Coordinates of C-alpha atoms in Angstrom, one line a residue:
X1 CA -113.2 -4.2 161.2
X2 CA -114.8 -6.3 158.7
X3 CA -115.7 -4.4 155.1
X4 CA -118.8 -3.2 155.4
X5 CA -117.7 -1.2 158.7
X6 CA -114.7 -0.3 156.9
X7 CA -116.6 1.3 154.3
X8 CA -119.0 2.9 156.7
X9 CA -116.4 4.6 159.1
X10 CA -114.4 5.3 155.6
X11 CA -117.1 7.2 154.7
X12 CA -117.8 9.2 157.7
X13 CA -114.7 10.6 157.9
X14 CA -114.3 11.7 154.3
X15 CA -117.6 13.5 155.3
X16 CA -115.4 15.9 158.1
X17 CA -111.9 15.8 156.3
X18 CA -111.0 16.3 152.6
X19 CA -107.9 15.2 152.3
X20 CA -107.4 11.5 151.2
X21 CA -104.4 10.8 153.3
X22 CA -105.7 11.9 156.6
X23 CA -108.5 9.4 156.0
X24 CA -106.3 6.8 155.9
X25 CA -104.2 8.2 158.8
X26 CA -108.0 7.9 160.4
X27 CA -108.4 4.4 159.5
X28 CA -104.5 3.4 160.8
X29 CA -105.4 4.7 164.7
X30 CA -108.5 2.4 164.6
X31 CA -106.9 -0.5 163.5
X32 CA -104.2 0.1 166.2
X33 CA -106.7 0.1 168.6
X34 CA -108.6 -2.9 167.8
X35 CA -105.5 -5.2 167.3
X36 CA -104.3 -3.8 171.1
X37 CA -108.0 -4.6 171.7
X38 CA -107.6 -8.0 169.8
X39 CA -110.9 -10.6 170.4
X40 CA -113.1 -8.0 171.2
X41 CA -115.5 -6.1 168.6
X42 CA -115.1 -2.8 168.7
X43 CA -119.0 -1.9 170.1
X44 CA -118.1 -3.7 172.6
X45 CA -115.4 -1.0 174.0
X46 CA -116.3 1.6 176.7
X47 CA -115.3 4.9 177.4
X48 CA -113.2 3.8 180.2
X49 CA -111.1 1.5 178.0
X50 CA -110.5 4.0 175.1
X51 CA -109.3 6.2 177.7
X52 CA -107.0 4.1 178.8
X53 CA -105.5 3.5 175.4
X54 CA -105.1 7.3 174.7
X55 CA -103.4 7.6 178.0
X56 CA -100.9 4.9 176.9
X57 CA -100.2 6.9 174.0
X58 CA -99.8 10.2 175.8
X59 CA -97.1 8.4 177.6
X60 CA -95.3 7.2 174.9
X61 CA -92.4 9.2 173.4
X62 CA -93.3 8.3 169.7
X63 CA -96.6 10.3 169.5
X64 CA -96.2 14.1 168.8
X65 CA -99.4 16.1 170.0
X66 CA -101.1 16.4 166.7
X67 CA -100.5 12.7 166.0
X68 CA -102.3 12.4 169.9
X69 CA -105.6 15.0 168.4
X70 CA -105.5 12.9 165.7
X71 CA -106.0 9.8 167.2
X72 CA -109.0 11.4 169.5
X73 CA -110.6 12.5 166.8
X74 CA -110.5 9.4 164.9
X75 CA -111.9 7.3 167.9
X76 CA -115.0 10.2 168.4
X77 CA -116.2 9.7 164.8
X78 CA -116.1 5.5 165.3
X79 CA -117.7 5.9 168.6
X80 CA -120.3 8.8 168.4
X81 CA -121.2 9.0 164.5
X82 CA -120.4 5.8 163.0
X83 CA -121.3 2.8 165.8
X84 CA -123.5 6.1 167.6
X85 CA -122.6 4.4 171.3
X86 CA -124.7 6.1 174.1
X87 CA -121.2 6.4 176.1
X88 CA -119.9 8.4 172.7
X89 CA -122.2 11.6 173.1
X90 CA -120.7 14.1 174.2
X91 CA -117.4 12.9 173.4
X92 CA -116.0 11.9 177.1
X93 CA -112.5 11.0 176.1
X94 CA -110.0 13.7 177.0
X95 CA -105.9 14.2 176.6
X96 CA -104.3 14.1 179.5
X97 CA -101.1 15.7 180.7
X98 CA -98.5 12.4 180.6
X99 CA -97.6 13.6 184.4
X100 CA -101.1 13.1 185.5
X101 CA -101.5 9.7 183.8
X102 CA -101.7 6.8 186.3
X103 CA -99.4 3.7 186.4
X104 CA -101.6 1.4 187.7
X105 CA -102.8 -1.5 185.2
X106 CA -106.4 -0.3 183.4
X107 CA -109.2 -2.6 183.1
X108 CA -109.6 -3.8 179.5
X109 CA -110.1 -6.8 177.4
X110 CA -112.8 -8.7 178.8
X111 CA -112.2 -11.9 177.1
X112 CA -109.2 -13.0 175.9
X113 CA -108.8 -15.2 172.8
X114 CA -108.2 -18.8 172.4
X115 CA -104.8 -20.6 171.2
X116 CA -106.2 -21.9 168.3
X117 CA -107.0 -18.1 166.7
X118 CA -104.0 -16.6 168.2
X119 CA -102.3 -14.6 165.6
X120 CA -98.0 -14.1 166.1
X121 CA -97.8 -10.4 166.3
X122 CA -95.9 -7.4 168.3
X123 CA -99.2 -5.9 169.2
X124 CA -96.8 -3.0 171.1
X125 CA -99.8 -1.2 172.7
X126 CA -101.5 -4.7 174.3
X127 CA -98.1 -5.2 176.1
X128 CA -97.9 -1.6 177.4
X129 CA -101.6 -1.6 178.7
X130 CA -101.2 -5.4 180.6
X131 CA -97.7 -4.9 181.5
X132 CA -97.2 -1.5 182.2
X133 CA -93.3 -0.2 182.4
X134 CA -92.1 -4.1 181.0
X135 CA -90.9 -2.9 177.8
X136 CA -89.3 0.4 179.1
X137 CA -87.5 -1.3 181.7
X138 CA -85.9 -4.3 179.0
X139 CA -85.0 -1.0 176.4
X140 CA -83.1 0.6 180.0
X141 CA -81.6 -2.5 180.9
X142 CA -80.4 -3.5 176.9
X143 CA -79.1 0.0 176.2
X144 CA -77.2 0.1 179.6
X145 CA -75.6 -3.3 179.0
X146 CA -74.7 -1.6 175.4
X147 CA -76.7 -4.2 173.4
X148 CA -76.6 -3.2 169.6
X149 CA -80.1 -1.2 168.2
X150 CA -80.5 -3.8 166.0
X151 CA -80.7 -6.1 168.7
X152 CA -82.9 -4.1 170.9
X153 CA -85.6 -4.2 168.4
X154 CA -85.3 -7.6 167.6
X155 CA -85.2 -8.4 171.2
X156 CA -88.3 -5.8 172.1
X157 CA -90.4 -7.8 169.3
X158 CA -89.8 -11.4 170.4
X159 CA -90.7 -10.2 173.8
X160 CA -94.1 -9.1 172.5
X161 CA -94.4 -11.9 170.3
X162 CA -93.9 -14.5 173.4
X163 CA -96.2 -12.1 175.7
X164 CA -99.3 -12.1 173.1
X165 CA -99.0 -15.6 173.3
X166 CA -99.2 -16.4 176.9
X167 CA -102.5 -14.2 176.4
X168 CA -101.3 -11.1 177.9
X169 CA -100.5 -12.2 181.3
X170 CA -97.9 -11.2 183.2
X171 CA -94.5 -12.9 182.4
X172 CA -93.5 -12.9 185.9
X173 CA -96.5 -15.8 186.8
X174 CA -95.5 -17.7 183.9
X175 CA -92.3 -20.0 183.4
X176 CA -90.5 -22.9 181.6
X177 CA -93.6 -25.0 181.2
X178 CA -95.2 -21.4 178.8
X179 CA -91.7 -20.7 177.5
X180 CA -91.3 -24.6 176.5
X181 CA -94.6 -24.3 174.7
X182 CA -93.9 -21.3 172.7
X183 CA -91.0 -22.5 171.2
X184 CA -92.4 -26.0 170.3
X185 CA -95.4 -23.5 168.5
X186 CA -92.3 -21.3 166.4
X187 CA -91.2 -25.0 165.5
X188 CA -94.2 -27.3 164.7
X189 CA -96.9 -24.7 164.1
X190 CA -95.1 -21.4 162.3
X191 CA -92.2 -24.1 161.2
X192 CA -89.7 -21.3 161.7
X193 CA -85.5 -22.1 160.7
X194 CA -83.8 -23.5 163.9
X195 CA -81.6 -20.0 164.0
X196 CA -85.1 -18.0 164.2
X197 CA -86.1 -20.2 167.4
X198 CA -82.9 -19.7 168.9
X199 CA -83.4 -16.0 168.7
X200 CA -86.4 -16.3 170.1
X201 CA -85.3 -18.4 172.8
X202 CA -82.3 -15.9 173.9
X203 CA -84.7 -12.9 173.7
X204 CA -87.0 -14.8 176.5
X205 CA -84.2 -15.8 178.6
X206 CA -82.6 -12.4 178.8
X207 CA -86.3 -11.0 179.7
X208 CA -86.1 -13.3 182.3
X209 CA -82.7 -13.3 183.6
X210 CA -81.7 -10.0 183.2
X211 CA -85.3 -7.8 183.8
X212 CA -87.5 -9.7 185.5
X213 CA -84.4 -11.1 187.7
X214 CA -85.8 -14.8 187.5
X215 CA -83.6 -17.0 185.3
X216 CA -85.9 -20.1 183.9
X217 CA -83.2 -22.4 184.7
X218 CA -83.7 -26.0 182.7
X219 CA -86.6 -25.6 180.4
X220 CA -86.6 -29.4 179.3
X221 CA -86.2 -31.1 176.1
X222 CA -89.0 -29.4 173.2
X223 CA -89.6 -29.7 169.7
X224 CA -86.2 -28.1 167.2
X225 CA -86.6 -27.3 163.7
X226 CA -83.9 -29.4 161.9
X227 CA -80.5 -27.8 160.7
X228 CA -79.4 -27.9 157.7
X229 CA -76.1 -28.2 156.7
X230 CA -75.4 -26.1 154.0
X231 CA -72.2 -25.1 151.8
X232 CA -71.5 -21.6 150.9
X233 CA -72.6 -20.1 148.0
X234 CA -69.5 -19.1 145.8
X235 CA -68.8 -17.2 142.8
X236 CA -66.3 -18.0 140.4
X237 CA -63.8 -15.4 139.2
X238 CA -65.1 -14.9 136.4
X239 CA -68.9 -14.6 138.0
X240 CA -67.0 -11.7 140.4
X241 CA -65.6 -9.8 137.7
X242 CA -69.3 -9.6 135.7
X243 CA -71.0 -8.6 138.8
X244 CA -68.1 -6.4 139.6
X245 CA -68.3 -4.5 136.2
X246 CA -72.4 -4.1 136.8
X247 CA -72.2 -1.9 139.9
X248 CA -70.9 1.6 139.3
X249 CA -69.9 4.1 141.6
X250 CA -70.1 3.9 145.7
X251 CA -72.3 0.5 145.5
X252 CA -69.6 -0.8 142.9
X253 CA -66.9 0.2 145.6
X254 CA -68.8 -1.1 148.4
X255 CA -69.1 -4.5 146.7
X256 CA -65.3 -4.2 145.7
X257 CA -64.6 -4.2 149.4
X258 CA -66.8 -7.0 150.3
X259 CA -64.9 -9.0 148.1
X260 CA -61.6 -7.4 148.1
X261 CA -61.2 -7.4 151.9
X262 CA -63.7 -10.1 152.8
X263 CA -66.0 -7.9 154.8
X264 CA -69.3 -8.4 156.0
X265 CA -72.4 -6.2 154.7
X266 CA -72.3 -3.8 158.2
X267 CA -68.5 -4.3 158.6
X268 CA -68.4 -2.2 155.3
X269 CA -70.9 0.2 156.0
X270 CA -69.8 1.1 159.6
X271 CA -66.1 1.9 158.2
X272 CA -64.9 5.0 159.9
X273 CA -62.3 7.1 157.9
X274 CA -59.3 6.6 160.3
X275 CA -59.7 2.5 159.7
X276 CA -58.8 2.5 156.2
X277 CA -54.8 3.0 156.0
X278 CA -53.3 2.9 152.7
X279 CA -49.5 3.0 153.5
X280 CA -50.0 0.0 155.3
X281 CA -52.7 -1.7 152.5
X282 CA -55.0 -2.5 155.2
X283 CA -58.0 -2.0 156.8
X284 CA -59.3 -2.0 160.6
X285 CA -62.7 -3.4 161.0
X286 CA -64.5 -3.5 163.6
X287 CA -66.6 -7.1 163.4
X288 CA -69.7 -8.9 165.4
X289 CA -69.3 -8.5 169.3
X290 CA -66.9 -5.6 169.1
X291 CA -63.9 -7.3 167.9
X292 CA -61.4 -5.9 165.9
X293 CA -59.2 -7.2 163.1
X294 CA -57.1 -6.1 160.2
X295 CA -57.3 -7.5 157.0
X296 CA -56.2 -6.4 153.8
X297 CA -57.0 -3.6 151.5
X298 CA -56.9 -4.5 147.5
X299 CA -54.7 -2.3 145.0
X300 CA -57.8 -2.8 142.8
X301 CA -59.5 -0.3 144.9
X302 CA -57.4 2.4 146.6
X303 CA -57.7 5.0 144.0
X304 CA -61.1 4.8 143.7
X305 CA -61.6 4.8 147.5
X306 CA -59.3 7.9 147.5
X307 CA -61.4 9.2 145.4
X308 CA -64.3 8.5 146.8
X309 CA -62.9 9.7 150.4
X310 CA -62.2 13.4 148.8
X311 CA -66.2 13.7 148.0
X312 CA -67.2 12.3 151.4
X313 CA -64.8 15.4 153.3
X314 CA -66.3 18.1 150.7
X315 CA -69.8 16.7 152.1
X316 CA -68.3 16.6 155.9
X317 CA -66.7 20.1 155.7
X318 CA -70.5 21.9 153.9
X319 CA -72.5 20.2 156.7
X320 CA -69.9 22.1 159.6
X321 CA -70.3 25.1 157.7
X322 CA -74.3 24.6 158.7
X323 CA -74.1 23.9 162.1
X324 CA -74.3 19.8 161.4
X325 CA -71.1 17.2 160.7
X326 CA -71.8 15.3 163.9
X327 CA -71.4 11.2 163.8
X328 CA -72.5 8.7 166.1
X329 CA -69.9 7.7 168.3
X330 CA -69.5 4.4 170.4
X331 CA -70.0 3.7 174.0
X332 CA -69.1 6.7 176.2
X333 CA -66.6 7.9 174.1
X334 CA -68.9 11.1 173.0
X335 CA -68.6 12.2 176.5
X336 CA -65.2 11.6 177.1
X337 CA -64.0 13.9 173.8
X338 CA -67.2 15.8 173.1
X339 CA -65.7 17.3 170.0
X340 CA -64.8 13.8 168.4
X341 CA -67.7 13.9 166.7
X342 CA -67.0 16.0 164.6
X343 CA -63.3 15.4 163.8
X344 CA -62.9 14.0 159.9
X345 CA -61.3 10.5 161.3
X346 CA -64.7 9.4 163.2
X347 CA -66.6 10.3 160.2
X348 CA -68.3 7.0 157.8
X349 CA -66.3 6.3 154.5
X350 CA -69.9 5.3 153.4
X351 CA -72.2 8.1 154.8
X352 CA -76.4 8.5 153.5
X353 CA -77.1 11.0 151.2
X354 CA -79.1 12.7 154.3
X355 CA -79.2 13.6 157.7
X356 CA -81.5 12.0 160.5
X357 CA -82.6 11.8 163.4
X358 CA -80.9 9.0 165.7
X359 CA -83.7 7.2 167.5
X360 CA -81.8 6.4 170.5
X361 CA -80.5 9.8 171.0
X362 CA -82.9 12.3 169.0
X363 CA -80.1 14.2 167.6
X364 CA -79.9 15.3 164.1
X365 CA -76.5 13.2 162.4
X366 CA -75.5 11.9 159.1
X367 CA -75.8 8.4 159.9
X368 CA -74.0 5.8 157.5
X369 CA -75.0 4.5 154.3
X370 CA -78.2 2.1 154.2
X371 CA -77.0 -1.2 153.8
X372 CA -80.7 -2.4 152.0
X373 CA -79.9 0.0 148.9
X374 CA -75.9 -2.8 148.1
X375 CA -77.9 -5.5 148.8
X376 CA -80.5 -4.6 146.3
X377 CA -78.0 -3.4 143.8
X378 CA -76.3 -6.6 144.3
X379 CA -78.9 -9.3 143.7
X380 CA -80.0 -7.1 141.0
X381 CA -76.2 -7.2 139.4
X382 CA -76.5 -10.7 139.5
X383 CA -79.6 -11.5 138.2
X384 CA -78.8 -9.3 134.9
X385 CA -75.4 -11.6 134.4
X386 CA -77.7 -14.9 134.0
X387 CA -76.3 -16.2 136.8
X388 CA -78.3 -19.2 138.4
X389 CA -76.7 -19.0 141.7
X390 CA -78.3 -17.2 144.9
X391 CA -75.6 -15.0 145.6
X392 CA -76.0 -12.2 147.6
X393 CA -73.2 -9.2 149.4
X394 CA -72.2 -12.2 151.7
X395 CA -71.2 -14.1 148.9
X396 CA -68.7 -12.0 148.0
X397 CA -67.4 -13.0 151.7
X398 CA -67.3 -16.3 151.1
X399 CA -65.9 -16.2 147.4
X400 CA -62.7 -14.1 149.2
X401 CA -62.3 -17.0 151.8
X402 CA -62.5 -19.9 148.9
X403 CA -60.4 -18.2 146.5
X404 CA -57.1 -17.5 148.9
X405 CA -57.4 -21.6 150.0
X406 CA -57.6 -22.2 145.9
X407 CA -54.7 -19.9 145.6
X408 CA -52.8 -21.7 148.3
X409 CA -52.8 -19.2 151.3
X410 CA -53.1 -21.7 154.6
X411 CA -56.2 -22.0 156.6
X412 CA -54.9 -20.3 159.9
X413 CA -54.3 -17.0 157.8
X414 CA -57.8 -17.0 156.3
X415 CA -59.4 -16.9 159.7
X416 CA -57.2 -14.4 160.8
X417 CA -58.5 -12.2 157.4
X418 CA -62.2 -13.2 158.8
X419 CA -62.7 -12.7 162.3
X420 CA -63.4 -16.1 163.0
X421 CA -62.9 -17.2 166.6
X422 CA -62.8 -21.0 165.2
X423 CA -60.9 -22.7 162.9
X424 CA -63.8 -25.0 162.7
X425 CA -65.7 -21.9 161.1
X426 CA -63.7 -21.3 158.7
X427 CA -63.2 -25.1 157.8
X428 CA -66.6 -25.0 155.7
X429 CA -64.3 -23.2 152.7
X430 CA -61.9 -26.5 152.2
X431 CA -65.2 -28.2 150.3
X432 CA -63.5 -26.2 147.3
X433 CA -60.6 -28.6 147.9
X434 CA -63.0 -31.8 147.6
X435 CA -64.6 -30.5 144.3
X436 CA -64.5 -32.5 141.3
X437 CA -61.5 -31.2 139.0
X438 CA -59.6 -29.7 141.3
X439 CA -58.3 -32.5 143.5
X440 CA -60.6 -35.5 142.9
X441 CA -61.1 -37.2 139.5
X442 CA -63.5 -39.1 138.6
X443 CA -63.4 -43.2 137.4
X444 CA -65.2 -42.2 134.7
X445 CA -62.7 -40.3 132.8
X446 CA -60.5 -43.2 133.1
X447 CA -61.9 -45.4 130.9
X448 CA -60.9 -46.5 127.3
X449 CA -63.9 -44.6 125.9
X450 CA -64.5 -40.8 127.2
X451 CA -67.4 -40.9 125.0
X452 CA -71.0 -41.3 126.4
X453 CA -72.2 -44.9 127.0
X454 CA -74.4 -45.4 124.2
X455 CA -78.2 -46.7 124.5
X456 CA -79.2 -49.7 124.2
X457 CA -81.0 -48.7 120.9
X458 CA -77.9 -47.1 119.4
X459 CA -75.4 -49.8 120.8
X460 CA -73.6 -51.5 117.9
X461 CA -74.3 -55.3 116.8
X462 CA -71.4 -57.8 117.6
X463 CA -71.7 -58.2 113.6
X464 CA -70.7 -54.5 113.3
X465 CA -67.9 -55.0 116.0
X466 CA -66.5 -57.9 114.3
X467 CA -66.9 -55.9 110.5
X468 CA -64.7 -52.9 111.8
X469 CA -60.7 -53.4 112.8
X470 CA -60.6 -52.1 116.4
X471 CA -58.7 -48.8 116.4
X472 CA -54.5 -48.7 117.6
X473 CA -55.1 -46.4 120.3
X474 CA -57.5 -48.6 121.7
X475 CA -55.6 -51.5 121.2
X476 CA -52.4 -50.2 122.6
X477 CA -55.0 -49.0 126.1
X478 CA -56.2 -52.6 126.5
X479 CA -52.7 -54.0 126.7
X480 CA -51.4 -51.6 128.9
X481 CA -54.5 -52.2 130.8
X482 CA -53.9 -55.9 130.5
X483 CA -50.5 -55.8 131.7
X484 CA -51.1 -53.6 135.0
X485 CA -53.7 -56.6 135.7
X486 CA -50.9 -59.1 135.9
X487 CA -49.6 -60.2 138.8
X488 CA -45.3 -61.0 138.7
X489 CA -44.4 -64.1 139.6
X490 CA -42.3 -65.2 142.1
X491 CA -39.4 -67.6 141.3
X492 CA -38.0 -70.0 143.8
X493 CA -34.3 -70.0 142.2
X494 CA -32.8 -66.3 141.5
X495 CA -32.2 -65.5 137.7
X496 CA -29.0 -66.3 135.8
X497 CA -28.4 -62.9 135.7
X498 CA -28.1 -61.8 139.0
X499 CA -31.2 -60.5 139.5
X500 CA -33.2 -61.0 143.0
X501 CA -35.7 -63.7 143.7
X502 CA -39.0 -62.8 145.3
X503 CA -38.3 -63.8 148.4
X504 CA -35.0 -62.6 148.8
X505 CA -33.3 -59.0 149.5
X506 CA -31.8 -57.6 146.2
X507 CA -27.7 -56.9 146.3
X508 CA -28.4 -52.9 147.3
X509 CA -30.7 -54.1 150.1
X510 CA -34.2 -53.2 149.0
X511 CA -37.0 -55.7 148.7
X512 CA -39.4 -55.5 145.8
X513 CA -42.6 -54.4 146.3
X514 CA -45.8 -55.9 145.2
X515 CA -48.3 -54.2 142.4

């Protein structure tokens, strides 16, 4: 809607409702309608295709009924007060029963907009009213092929993303040649990081391989972003122990851990209880692809995380005494022991402050820490210490991996500490060996004079050279310098002495070698 109809509808509804926040509630469902509607004004709509939208959301899970009335009520006051359409009055739109809705594909959008003004968004409800049951079947067939929920969004948006810009038509009629020229758009035109069009790329190819059943096969050569090749960011000690000292309580043990134990940000958060084991001074972790390693677990912390532990079971034990203490559990294993759940070893050694509602599963749980409140603690920590470096929680990750190679721990045992499947991965830490004044030093600190070369207006006349005696030291450096510049001489008869010639073996064998 462009301002002045903004203001218009704005004020209409202020004129039925009092509240201010239901007016902007009011103002969210007809946005949502015209960007599922996108390249067609709004006056343009008919009855028939504002149905069809309401009966989209009537089927979705994510709308509670008053969030459905809502929405109705909003689109009467555009329709019949604000544009006054003749379709509008009487109100024909109606909430239907999500039973009685029909599956087949509605008519709407009766042009469709142009590449050139093509905007890269989700646009949820477009997909849903073109494609009817496409996104419900990939969210079946990612949660059945137990794909993380962090990758089922991701996956669910670039699916929309690559949808929208085909223009809405049905995935199943286009191919390569659409795919090839979606990915040359995140490239050249959005100029997204080469990791970004990958992702893209692997979303599209399992909508196509594993829903639709049609793998793409070769899509050609397109357009990549270039890669950079980066080192990691690394704190020096004494930049850990200032950043360290600035977090307090669970954040500051959080961070500890990252550093201590070399975790990554959701390896920390996820921790169950039963993984940390402090006879042994280790912990289990349970890393990317479901992999497990151990790695070790810092004196440093395992008082504090004791500590720490003994609030976390008063919390666990005052939720079972209100009917609550259940955890998310992986894979079938909540069906298998039903009453695991509960048990004080499954339970999160970081766990929020409140209980929520999964979204996979409905139930109410206290779901583990949220991982955005360490990483804004950390770069906030860092920033305070003056320090000039972008570090961030996975720094602390690679600062653990750097320091045991600088302390002289081989590479094989660092990448058992890390979860890396590749030595080669874990090969990007040995630049610390290749850093100036450690192992390599420079020319520069070899010559006779560590002072600065001197300008050409503050260089010395060869009068003033010749006025002042040069100094010993320097003297003494030129003649040693002098005499490593000479080259020995070979004699053709062997000394008086009984020394060797330099062509012949000495008496104990050896031959002498050259400078």
């Amino acid at each position: 809607m462009d301002k002045r109809l903004t203001e218009k509808y704005r004020a209409t509804v202020e004129s039925h409702v009092k509240s201010k926040k239901i007016v902007e509630f009011y103002l969210y469902w007809v946005k949502n309608l015209e960007k599922t509607f996108r390249g067609q004004p709004l006056n343009n709509l008919t009855g028939d295709e504002v149905q069809s939208y309401l009966n989209l959301m009537v089927t979705q899970d994510r709308y509670k009924e008053w969030q459905l009335e809502q929405a109705n009520d909003s689109f009467r006051l555009l329709f019949g007060e604000c544009l006054i359409l003749s379709w509008a009055t009487p109100w024909p739109v109606r909430l239907r029963d999500p039973a009685a809705v029909p599956c087949s594909q509605p008519k709407v959008f009766s042009s469709l907009p142009s590449q050139k003004n093509f905007k890269d968004t989700t646009n949820f409800n477009g997909v849903d009213l073109r494609c009817p049951g496409l996104l419900g079947k990939s969210r079946t067939v990612l949660r059945t092929l137990h794909y993380a929920y962090k990758t089922e969004k991701t996956y669910l948006e670039w699916i929309c993303r690559y949808i929208n810009f085909i223009e809405l038509q049905d995935p199943e009629t286009a191919g390569a040649e659409h795919v090839k020229r979606y990915l040359e758009y995140l490239a050249t035109t959005r100029e997204v990081a080469g990791n970004t069009q990958r992702q893209a790329l692997n979303a599209i190819v399992f909508l196509y391989a594993k829903v639709l059943e049609k793998p793409l096969g070769d899509i050609g050569p397109y357009a990549k972003p270039k890669k950079p090749q980066r080192l990691p960011v690394v704190f020096t000690m004494d930049e850990v122990d200032r950043v360290l000292e600035a977090l307090e309580g669970t954040l500051g043990l959080m961070a500890g851990l990252l550093y201590g134990s070399g975790l990554r940000l959701m390896e920390c958060v996820r921790l169950r209880v039963k993984d940390v084991d402090f006879a042994r001074q280790q912990l289990l972790v349970r890393g990317k692809g479901d992999k497990q390693r151990l790695t070790v677990l810092s004196d440093r912390f395992q008082e504090p995380l004791r500590e720490h532990l003994r609030r976390v079971k008063e919390l666990h034990e005052a939720d079972l005494r209100i009917g609550h203490g259940e955890v998310y559990m992986p894979s079938a294993l909540a069906r298998k022991y039903p009453k695991a759940n509960q048990e004080w070893g499954w339970q999160y050694v970081f766990p929020s402050a409140n209980l929520s509602v999964d979204p996979r599963g409905g139930k109410v749980r206290r779901h583990h820490a949220d991982e955005s409140n360490l990483q804004k603690a950390v770069k906030r920590a860092v920033q305070e210490n003056g320090s000039t470096r972008q570090g961030s929680c996975h720094t602390f990750r690679h600062s653990f991996a750097t320091h045991l190679l600088e302390d002289g721990y081989d590479i094989r045992t660092v990448q058992e500490l890390l979860g890396h499947a590749d030595v080669a991965t874990t090969m990007i830490y040995t630049h610390v060996l290749n850093r100036p004044g450690i192992a390599v030093k420079s020319p520069a600190d070899r010559l006779m004079n560590s002072q600065p070369h001197p300008s050409r207006r503050d260089r010395p006349t060869p009068e003033a050279n010749h006025a002042q005696p040069p100094h010993p030291e320097t003297t003494a450096r030129a003649g040693i310098l002098r005499s490593r510049n000479k080259r020995p001489r070979h004699h053709a008869q062997p000394a008086a002495s009984g020394g060797c010639s330099g062509n012949q073996p000495c008496g104990d064998g050896a031959v002498p070698k050259g400078p």
